[in-house]
Coordinates of C-alpha atoms in Angstrom, one line a residue:
Chain A
M1 CA 19.6 -44.7 -18.8
K2 CA 20.7 -43.4 -15.4
K3 CA 24.4 -42.4 -15.3
Q4 CA 26.5 -44.1 -12.6
L5 CA 27.5 -42.0 -9.7
D6 CA 31.2 -42.2 -9.1
L7 CA 32.2 -39.8 -6.3
T8 CA 36.0 -40.2 -6.6
L9 CA 36.6 -36.6 -7.9
Y10 CA 33.5 -34.5 -7.6
L11 CA 33.8 -31.0 -9.2
V12 CA 31.6 -28.2 -7.7
L13 CA 31.3 -25.5 -10.3
D14 CA 31.4 -22.0 -8.9
P15 CA 30.0 -19.6 -11.5
L16 CA 32.1 -16.6 -10.3
L17 CA 35.4 -18.5 -10.0
C18 CA 34.9 -20.0 -13.4
G19 CA 34.0 -16.7 -15.0
G20 CA 30.3 -17.3 -16.0
I21 CA 28.6 -19.9 -18.1
N22 CA 31.3 -20.2 -20.8
G23 CA 33.9 -20.5 -18.1
M24 CA 32.0 -23.3 -16.4
V25 CA 31.5 -25.1 -19.7
N26 CA 35.2 -24.9 -20.5
T27 CA 36.2 -25.9 -17.0
T28 CA 33.9 -28.9 -17.1
K29 CA 35.1 -30.1 -20.5
I30 CA 38.7 -30.1 -19.5
A31 CA 38.2 -31.4 -16.0
V32 CA 36.1 -34.3 -17.2
E33 CA 38.7 -35.2 -19.9
N34 CA 41.3 -35.3 -17.1
G35 CA 39.5 -37.4 -14.5
V36 CA 36.6 -35.6 -12.8
T37 CA 33.9 -38.2 -12.1
A38 CA 30.9 -36.1 -11.1
V39 CA 29.9 -32.4 -11.6
Q40 CA 27.7 -30.2 -9.5
L41 CA 26.4 -26.7 -10.5
R42 CA 26.5 -24.7 -7.3
S43 CA 24.0 -22.1 -6.3
E44 CA 24.9 -18.4 -6.8
Q45 CA 22.5 -15.9 -5.2
D46 CA 23.1 -13.3 -7.9
Y47 CA 22.1 -15.7 -10.7
S48 CA 18.6 -15.4 -12.0
G49 CA 16.5 -18.4 -12.8
K50 CA 17.0 -17.8 -16.5
N51 CA 20.8 -17.8 -16.1
W52 CA 20.7 -20.9 -14.0
Y53 CA 18.6 -22.6 -16.6
H54 CA 20.9 -21.7 -19.5
A55 CA 24.0 -22.6 -17.4
A56 CA 22.5 -26.0 -16.5
L57 CA 21.4 -26.7 -20.1
A58 CA 24.9 -25.9 -21.4
L59 CA 26.6 -28.2 -18.8
K60 CA 24.2 -31.0 -19.6
E61 CA 25.1 -30.7 -23.2
V62 CA 28.9 -30.8 -22.4
L63 CA 28.4 -34.0 -20.3
S64 CA 25.9 -35.7 -22.7
N65 CA 28.4 -38.0 -24.3
T66 CA 30.3 -38.7 -21.1
P67 CA 29.6 -41.1 -18.2
V68 CA 29.8 -38.1 -15.8
P69 CA 26.5 -37.1 -14.1
L70 CA 25.4 -33.5 -13.6
L71 CA 23.9 -32.6 -10.2
I72 CA 22.1 -29.4 -9.6
N73 CA 22.6 -27.7 -6.2
D74 CA 19.4 -26.5 -4.4
H75 CA 17.3 -25.5 -7.5
V76 CA 15.1 -28.6 -7.9
D77 CA 13.1 -26.8 -10.6
I78 CA 16.2 -26.3 -12.7
A79 CA 17.1 -30.0 -12.2
L80 CA 13.6 -31.0 -13.4
A81 CA 13.7 -28.5 -16.3
I82 CA 16.8 -29.8 -17.8
D83 CA 16.4 -33.4 -16.6
A84 CA 19.6 -33.4 -14.7
D85 CA 21.1 -36.6 -13.3
G86 CA 20.6 -35.5 -9.7
V87 CA 20.1 -32.8 -7.1
H88 CA 22.2 -31.8 -4.1
V89 CA 20.6 -30.0 -1.2
G90 CA 21.9 -28.4 2.0
Q91 CA 20.4 -28.4 5.4
S92 CA 18.6 -25.1 4.7
D93 CA 17.3 -26.0 1.2
L94 CA 14.1 -27.8 0.4
P95 CA 13.8 -30.8 2.8
V96 CA 15.1 -34.2 1.6
E97 CA 11.6 -35.8 1.8
V98 CA 10.1 -33.0 -0.4
T99 CA 13.0 -33.1 -2.8
R100 CA 12.8 -36.8 -3.3
R101 CA 9.1 -36.5 -3.9
L102 CA 9.7 -33.9 -6.6
I103 CA 12.5 -35.7 -8.4
G104 CA 11.3 -39.3 -8.1
N105 CA 13.6 -42.3 -7.8
D106 CA 15.5 -42.0 -11.1
K107 CA 17.7 -39.0 -10.0
W108 CA 20.6 -39.0 -7.5
L109 CA 20.0 -37.1 -4.3
G110 CA 22.9 -35.7 -2.2
L111 CA 22.7 -34.0 1.1
S112 CA 25.3 -31.8 2.9
V113 CA 26.1 -32.5 6.5
S114 CA 28.5 -30.7 8.8
N115 CA 28.3 -32.5 12.1
L116 CA 27.2 -35.7 13.9
A117 CA 23.7 -34.3 14.8
Q118 CA 23.0 -33.6 11.1
L119 CA 24.4 -37.0 10.2
E120 CA 22.1 -38.8 12.7
S121 CA 19.0 -37.2 11.3
V122 CA 19.7 -38.2 7.7
P123 CA 16.8 -40.1 6.1
W124 CA 19.1 -42.8 4.7
Q125 CA 16.5 -44.5 2.5
L126 CA 16.0 -41.2 0.6
V127 CA 19.6 -40.1 0.2
D128 CA 22.1 -41.5 -2.3
Y129 CA 25.2 -39.8 -1.0
L130 CA 26.4 -37.2 1.5
G131 CA 28.6 -34.1 1.1
I132 CA 30.5 -33.9 4.4
G133 CA 32.2 -30.6 5.2
P134 CA 33.8 -28.2 5.4
I135 CA 36.8 -30.4 6.3
F136 CA 39.2 -27.4 6.3
P137 CA 38.4 -23.7 6.4
T138 CA 37.1 -22.6 2.9
T139 CA 37.0 -19.3 1.1
T140 CA 34.5 -20.3 -1.6
K141 CA 31.4 -20.7 0.5
K142 CA 30.3 -17.7 2.5
D143 CA 27.9 -19.5 4.8
A144 CA 30.1 -22.5 5.5
A145 CA 29.8 -24.2 8.9
T146 CA 32.8 -24.7 11.2
A147 CA 35.5 -26.9 9.7
T148 CA 35.3 -30.5 11.0
G149 CA 39.0 -31.4 10.7
I150 CA 40.2 -35.0 10.1
D151 CA 39.3 -36.5 13.5
Q152 CA 35.7 -35.4 13.3
L153 CA 35.5 -36.5 9.6
T154 CA 36.8 -40.0 10.6
K155 CA 34.0 -40.2 13.1
L156 CA 31.4 -39.1 10.5
V157 CA 32.8 -41.5 7.9
N158 CA 32.5 -44.4 10.4
T159 CA 28.9 -43.5 11.3
K160 CA 27.4 -42.8 7.8
Q161 CA 25.3 -45.3 6.0
C162 CA 25.8 -44.3 2.4
P163 CA 28.7 -43.1 0.2
A164 CA 30.1 -39.6 0.7
V165 CA 32.4 -36.9 -0.6
A166 CA 34.5 -34.7 1.6
I167 CA 34.4 -31.0 0.8
G168 CA 35.9 -27.7 1.9
G169 CA 39.5 -26.5 1.6
I170 CA 40.7 -29.7 0.0
G171 CA 43.5 -29.6 -2.5
V172 CA 46.4 -31.7 -3.8
N173 CA 48.5 -30.9 -0.7
N174 CA 46.1 -32.2 1.9
L175 CA 43.8 -34.7 0.3
T176 CA 45.8 -37.8 1.3
E177 CA 44.7 -37.6 4.9
V178 CA 41.1 -37.0 3.9
V179 CA 41.1 -40.0 1.6
Q180 CA 42.7 -42.1 4.3
T181 CA 39.6 -41.7 6.4
G182 CA 38.0 -44.2 4.0
I183 CA 35.6 -41.6 2.4
E184 CA 34.6 -42.5 -1.2
G185 CA 35.5 -39.2 -2.8
I186 CA 36.8 -35.7 -2.7
A187 CA 34.8 -32.6 -3.8
V188 CA 36.7 -29.5 -4.9
V189 CA 35.9 -26.0 -6.0
S190 CA 38.9 -23.7 -6.2
A191 CA 41.4 -26.6 -6.7
I192 CA 39.9 -26.8 -10.2
C193 CA 37.7 -23.7 -10.9
G194 CA 39.8 -20.7 -11.7
Q195 CA 43.1 -22.7 -12.0
A196 CA 45.5 -21.5 -14.7
D197 CA 46.0 -25.1 -16.0
I198 CA 42.8 -27.0 -15.3
A199 CA 44.0 -30.2 -17.1
K200 CA 47.1 -30.4 -14.9
A201 CA 45.3 -29.5 -11.7
T202 CA 42.7 -32.2 -12.3
S203 CA 45.2 -34.8 -13.3
E204 CA 47.3 -34.2 -10.2
L205 CA 44.2 -34.4 -8.0
I206 CA 42.9 -37.7 -9.4
K207 CA 46.4 -39.2 -9.3
K208 CA 46.8 -38.3 -5.7
I209 CA 43.4 -39.6 -4.8
R210 CA 44.1 -42.9 -6.5
Q211 CA 47.4 -43.2 -4.7
A212 CA 45.9 -42.5 -1.4
K213 CA 43.1 -45.1 -2.0
E214 CA 45.7 -47.7 -3.0
E215 CA 47.6 -47.1 0.2
I216 CA 44.6 -48.0 2.3
G217 CA 43.7 -50.8 -0.1
V218 CA 40.4 -49.5 -1.6
Chain B
M1 CA -10.7 -28.2 -8.1
K2 CA -8.8 -25.3 -9.5
K3 CA -9.5 -22.0 -7.7
Q4 CA -10.7 -19.1 -9.9
L5 CA -8.3 -16.4 -10.5
D6 CA -9.9 -13.0 -9.7
L7 CA -7.2 -10.3 -10.2
T8 CA -9.2 -7.4 -8.7
L9 CA -7.0 -6.9 -5.6
Y10 CA -3.9 -9.0 -5.8
L11 CA -1.7 -9.0 -2.7
V12 CA 2.0 -9.5 -3.1
L13 CA 3.5 -10.6 0.2
D14 CA 6.9 -9.2 1.0
P15 CA 8.5 -11.3 3.8
L16 CA 10.5 -8.5 5.2
L17 CA 7.7 -5.9 5.2
C18 CA 5.3 -8.4 6.8
G19 CA 7.9 -9.4 9.5
G20 CA 8.6 -13.0 8.5
I21 CA 6.3 -16.1 8.1
N22 CA 4.0 -15.4 10.9
G23 CA 3.6 -11.8 9.7
M24 CA 2.8 -13.0 6.2
V25 CA 0.2 -15.5 7.5
N26 CA -1.5 -12.8 9.7
T27 CA -1.5 -10.3 6.9
T28 CA -3.0 -12.8 4.5
K29 CA -5.7 -13.8 6.9
I30 CA -6.9 -10.3 7.5
A31 CA -6.4 -9.1 4.0
V32 CA -8.4 -12.0 2.5
E33 CA -11.2 -11.4 5.0
N34 CA -11.3 -7.8 3.9
G35 CA -11.3 -8.2 0.1
V36 CA -8.0 -9.4 -1.3
T37 CA -8.8 -11.7 -4.2
A38 CA -5.4 -13.3 -5.0
V39 CA -2.1 -13.8 -3.0
Q40 CA 1.4 -14.1 -4.3
L41 CA 4.5 -15.0 -2.2
R42 CA 7.3 -12.9 -3.5
S43 CA 10.9 -14.0 -3.8
E44 CA 13.3 -12.9 -1.1
Q45 CA 17.0 -13.6 -1.9
D46 CA 17.9 -14.0 1.8
Y47 CA 15.3 -16.7 2.2
S48 CA 16.5 -20.3 2.0
G49 CA 14.6 -23.1 0.2
K50 CA 13.5 -24.5 3.6
N51 CA 12.1 -21.1 4.8
W52 CA 10.3 -20.7 1.4
Y53 CA 8.8 -24.1 1.7
H54 CA 7.5 -23.5 5.2
A55 CA 6.2 -20.0 4.4
A56 CA 4.4 -21.4 1.3
L57 CA 2.9 -24.3 3.3
A58 CA 1.6 -21.9 6.0
L59 CA 0.1 -19.6 3.4
K60 CA -1.6 -22.5 1.6
E61 CA -3.1 -23.6 4.9
V62 CA -4.5 -20.1 5.6
L63 CA -6.0 -19.9 2.1
S64 CA -7.3 -23.5 2.1
N65 CA -10.9 -22.7 3.0
T66 CA -11.1 -19.6 0.9
P67 CA -11.7 -19.1 -2.8
V68 CA -8.4 -17.1 -2.9
P69 CA -5.6 -18.7 -4.9
L70 CA -1.9 -18.7 -3.8
L71 CA 0.7 -18.0 -6.4
I72 CA 4.4 -18.5 -5.9
N73 CA 6.9 -16.1 -7.4
D74 CA 9.8 -17.5 -9.3
H75 CA 10.3 -20.7 -7.2
V76 CA 8.6 -23.3 -9.4
D77 CA 10.0 -26.1 -7.2
I78 CA 8.2 -24.6 -4.1
A79 CA 5.0 -24.2 -6.1
L80 CA 5.2 -27.9 -7.0
A81 CA 6.2 -29.0 -3.5
I82 CA 3.1 -27.4 -1.9
D83 CA 0.8 -27.8 -4.9
A84 CA 0.2 -24.1 -5.1
D85 CA -2.5 -22.6 -7.4
G86 CA 0.0 -21.0 -9.6
V87 CA 3.3 -19.5 -10.4
H88 CA 4.4 -16.0 -11.3
V89 CA 7.6 -15.5 -13.2
G90 CA 9.6 -12.4 -14.2
Q91 CA 11.6 -11.7 -17.3
S92 CA 14.8 -13.1 -15.8
D93 CA 13.2 -16.2 -14.1
L94 CA 12.8 -19.6 -15.6
P95 CA 11.4 -19.1 -19.1
V96 CA 7.6 -19.3 -19.5
E97 CA 7.8 -22.3 -21.9
V98 CA 9.8 -24.2 -19.3
T99 CA 7.7 -23.1 -16.4
R100 CA 4.5 -24.2 -18.1
R101 CA 6.0 -27.6 -18.9
L102 CA 6.9 -28.1 -15.3
I103 CA 3.6 -27.0 -13.7
G104 CA 1.3 -28.4 -16.3
N105 CA -2.0 -26.9 -17.3
D106 CA -3.8 -27.0 -14.0
K107 CA -1.9 -24.1 -12.4
W108 CA -2.2 -20.4 -13.2
L109 CA 0.8 -18.9 -14.8
G110 CA 1.6 -15.1 -14.6
L111 CA 4.3 -13.2 -16.3
S112 CA 5.8 -9.7 -15.5
V113 CA 6.2 -7.2 -18.3
S114 CA 7.5 -3.7 -18.1
N115 CA 7.3 -2.4 -21.7
L116 CA 5.9 -2.9 -25.1
A117 CA 8.8 -5.0 -26.4
Q118 CA 8.3 -7.5 -23.6
L119 CA 4.5 -7.5 -24.1
E120 CA 5.0 -8.3 -27.8
S121 CA 7.1 -11.4 -27.0
V122 CA 4.6 -12.9 -24.6
P123 CA 3.6 -16.5 -25.5
W124 CA -0.1 -15.8 -25.1
Q125 CA -1.2 -19.4 -25.3
L126 CA 0.9 -20.3 -22.2
V127 CA 0.2 -17.4 -20.0
D128 CA -2.9 -16.8 -17.9
Y129 CA -2.3 -13.2 -16.8
L130 CA 0.3 -10.5 -16.8
G131 CA 1.7 -8.3 -14.1
I132 CA 2.4 -4.9 -15.7
G133 CA 4.7 -2.5 -13.9
P134 CA 6.1 -0.7 -12.2
I135 CA 3.4 1.9 -12.9
F136 CA 4.8 4.4 -10.5
P137 CA 8.3 4.4 -8.8
T138 CA 8.4 1.7 -6.1
T139 CA 10.5 1.2 -3.0
T140 CA 9.7 -2.5 -2.4
K141 CA 11.5 -4.0 -5.4
K142 CA 15.2 -3.3 -5.7
D143 CA 15.6 -4.4 -9.3
A144 CA 12.4 -2.8 -10.7
A145 CA 12.4 -1.4 -14.2
T146 CA 11.6 2.2 -15.1
A147 CA 8.1 3.3 -14.1
T148 CA 5.7 3.1 -17.1
G149 CA 3.3 5.9 -16.0
I150 CA -0.4 6.0 -17.0
D151 CA 0.0 6.8 -20.7
Q152 CA 2.3 3.8 -21.3
L153 CA 0.1 1.6 -19.2
T154 CA -2.9 2.5 -21.3
K155 CA -1.0 1.5 -24.4
L156 CA 0.0 -1.9 -22.8
V157 CA -3.5 -2.5 -21.6
N158 CA -4.9 -1.9 -25.1
T159 CA -2.4 -4.3 -26.7
K160 CA -2.4 -7.2 -24.3
Q161 CA -4.3 -10.4 -25.0
C162 CA -5.0 -11.7 -21.5
P163 CA -6.0 -10.3 -18.1
A164 CA -3.5 -8.2 -16.1
V165 CA -2.7 -6.6 -12.8
A166 CA -0.9 -3.3 -12.6
I167 CA 1.8 -3.2 -9.9
G168 CA 4.3 -0.7 -8.5
G169 CA 3.7 2.3 -6.2
I170 CA 0.0 1.9 -6.4
G171 CA -2.1 2.8 -3.3
V172 CA -5.5 4.2 -2.4
N173 CA -4.6 7.7 -3.5
N174 CA -3.6 6.9 -7.1
L175 CA -5.3 3.7 -8.0
T176 CA -8.4 5.3 -9.7
E177 CA -6.4 6.5 -12.7
V178 CA -4.8 3.0 -13.0
V179 CA -8.2 1.2 -12.9
Q180 CA -9.5 3.7 -15.5
T181 CA -7.1 2.3 -18.0
G182 CA -9.4 -0.8 -18.1
I183 CA -6.9 -3.1 -16.4
E184 CA -8.5 -6.0 -14.6
G185 CA -6.8 -5.6 -11.2
I186 CA -4.3 -3.9 -8.9
A187 CA -1.4 -5.6 -7.2
V188 CA -0.1 -4.0 -4.0
V189 CA 2.8 -4.7 -1.6
S190 CA 3.3 -1.9 0.9
A191 CA -0.3 -0.6 0.6
I192 CA -1.1 -3.7 2.7
C193 CA 2.1 -5.3 4.0
G194 CA 3.4 -3.5 7.0
Q195 CA 0.3 -1.3 7.4
A196 CA -0.8 -0.7 11.0
D197 CA -4.4 -1.5 10.2
I198 CA -4.5 -4.1 7.5
A199 CA -8.2 -4.6 7.6
K200 CA -8.9 -0.9 7.0
A201 CA -6.1 -0.6 4.4
T202 CA -7.6 -3.5 2.4
S203 CA -11.2 -2.4 2.7
E204 CA -10.3 1.1 1.4
L205 CA -8.4 -0.4 -1.5
I206 CA -11.1 -2.7 -2.6
K207 CA -13.8 -0.1 -2.2
K208 CA -11.8 2.4 -4.3
I209 CA -11.1 -0.2 -7.0
R210 CA -14.8 -1.1 -7.2
Q211 CA -15.8 2.6 -7.4
A212 CA -13.3 3.2 -10.2
K213 CA -14.5 0.1 -12.1
E214 CA -18.1 1.3 -11.8
E215 CA -17.2 4.7 -13.1
I216 CA -15.9 3.1 -16.3
G217 CA -18.7 0.6 -16.4
V218 CA -16.9 -2.7 -15.8

């Protein structure tokens, strides 16, 4: 059965920040026990297909008895190979139409957008959710676009036609204003990956998100 | 209908050496008119999924009215997306078992091997051909293994259980001794890609291969 997609706290695993496959597996285990609602394995250029495959398999295993879905960034073949719950593609990855054709309708499909022009060209009937960002300047993604800031994010949130997560430079200290735009969830990388106390970091994030959501009544 | 796989002169397209997608398309067109029997699109780390997809689509179009098959290196998703004739994987790509499961039995599957240990672990029932190399030191593949040389190649050719191409530093001046090992074909990158006269370079290669094959009576 297809796992539900709850975008509230969406963990993007960075293989380097986590310290390889074992680090990603440990991070995921603790983060999911403490409130993470979705997990994405992010692309890492230096990873070979074999490493990707084994990382994805190990993560699928960790998430197998949880309600938390695993999404694979970019590598549609890896997603198919391990029967992941979904795929996330960026603007320069395999086009959405092709990706949807390859994965069928039983897998979640997310798309990254950075600005209004990209948002206006989203094929809404093919996409399940958006990743909007970077909201703030980020250090974990080398090829990140210009940061949108809160005003531009608000405009994008008001225009979009499907759920979305905000990503890029978001942590416990600045997530409230992001959540207050009405966006469904927050995606984090370094706010969890590489943190000394992953349980505590995750708990604080989810608590703060829920508080902010309560304040705006969602 | 499945295209035949003739390994005699196997062109590996290097996007950088060819000068991008248009360069690869032109190179392929001329090379196929002059004797190339199979074409592979090689991985290039700096290429995005979108670029890969469009390059592969363009190459498929060029080869559509020819008997020459198109094989995609590494990116199984791209091969599936454009319905390529086959896939070529290396030792650190998606495992052969997984690749075969994803592409089914109607596509060719090639595997790179560099030494006897790798050759002895080939799942012969899943693989259609091998790429053996590098035979000589090569400049077009940064992560190439140690060159096998002719003696080691002869041992590998005598041990293998499926057809193979030799690759790595092979050109018109040294291919005779390679063909004389009894290997089915020669794969080239820089002996065609980036050559000033691709028609002439290809004609000379195929002529020399056929001569060498005649000399050993195959």
